[in-house]
Amino acid sequence: MTTPADPFIAAALDDAARALEDIRACIDDAPPEALNWRPAGDETNSMGDETNSIAVLAVHSLASTRAWLSVAVGTEPPPRDRPAEFKAEAADTAALLAQVDEIVRECAAMVHSEAPADWAVLRKTHVRPNPDLSQEVSAAWALVHAVTHLREHAGQMLLTLDLWEASAGKR
């Protein structure tokens, strides 16, 4: 695939590519029981939230990235069931990797347009979980958020895999 002419998109894609390498490495290195393992089990953490498995983090982070990229480039947002993302389970490594690869292809197709981008344009967002958050953001904000959110969850996946390996006596 060619590098986009827009240096802002090229920089974002470079950072996203490193996050995707980390995500793929977590999934490649993990058996299904690790992909579905939650560090706190079914218990809630100190903030009252359940911890997330690698499968949940992969599905959620990529669905979110795809949604935010659609806001950034001004395309129709893809259908999304955010609550279902947090219930995702991986039947096997290959199935989860296939899901990752499909969303990555969709994201790449969105950002490899030759049309020049107006990063200052304000765009309406998809429905956000916190109603206090703005329902309108700049295209630049949406692109940066898509990548930083992806990187954040890639890091959580790496830590979750480390915790699983430690709990399973692999380290």
Coordinates of C-alpha atoms in Angstrom, one line a residue, residues 71-127:
V71 CA -15.5 10.8 11.9
A72 CA -12.0 12.0 11.0
V73 CA -12.4 11.5 7.3
G74 CA -16.1 12.3 7.1
T75 CA -17.5 9.0 6.0
E76 CA -20.7 7.3 7.2
P77 CA -20.0 5.7 10.6
P78 CA -20.0 1.9 10.6
P79 CA -22.6 0.0 12.6
R80 CA -21.4 -0.6 16.1
D81 CA -22.7 -2.4 19.2
R82 CA -20.4 -1.0 21.9
P83 CA -21.9 -3.0 24.8
A84 CA -21.4 -6.2 22.8
E85 CA -17.7 -5.3 22.3
F86 CA -17.2 -5.7 26.0
K87 CA -18.7 -9.2 26.0
A88 CA -16.5 -10.5 23.1
E89 CA -14.9 -13.9 23.4
A90 CA -12.4 -15.5 21.1
A91 CA -13.2 -19.1 20.0
D92 CA -9.6 -19.4 18.8
T93 CA -6.6 -17.3 17.8
A94 CA -7.2 -17.6 14.0
A95 CA -10.8 -16.3 14.3
L96 CA -9.7 -13.3 16.4
L97 CA -6.9 -12.5 14.0
A98 CA -9.3 -12.7 11.0
Q99 CA -11.6 -10.2 12.8
V100 CA -8.6 -7.9 13.5
D101 CA -7.5 -8.2 9.8
E102 CA -10.9 -7.3 8.5
I103 CA -11.3 -4.2 10.6
V104 CA -7.7 -3.1 9.7
R105 CA -8.5 -3.4 6.0
E106 CA -11.6 -1.3 6.5
C107 CA -9.7 1.3 8.4
A108 CA -6.9 1.4 5.8
A109 CA -9.4 1.9 3.0
M110 CA -10.9 4.9 4.8
V111 CA -7.6 6.8 5.3
H112 CA -6.0 6.0 2.0
S113 CA -8.1 8.5 0.0
E114 CA -6.3 10.9 -2.3
A115 CA -8.7 13.7 -1.3
P116 CA -7.1 16.4 0.7
A117 CA -8.3 16.6 4.3
D118 CA -9.5 19.7 6.1
W119 CA -8.3 18.8 9.6
A120 CA -10.0 21.9 11.2
V121 CA -13.5 20.9 10.0
L122 CA -16.0 20.1 12.7
R123 CA -17.7 16.8 12.4
K124 CA -20.6 15.2 14.3
T125 CA -19.5 12.2 16.3
H126 CA -21.2 8.9 16.8
V127 CA -23.1 8.4 20.1

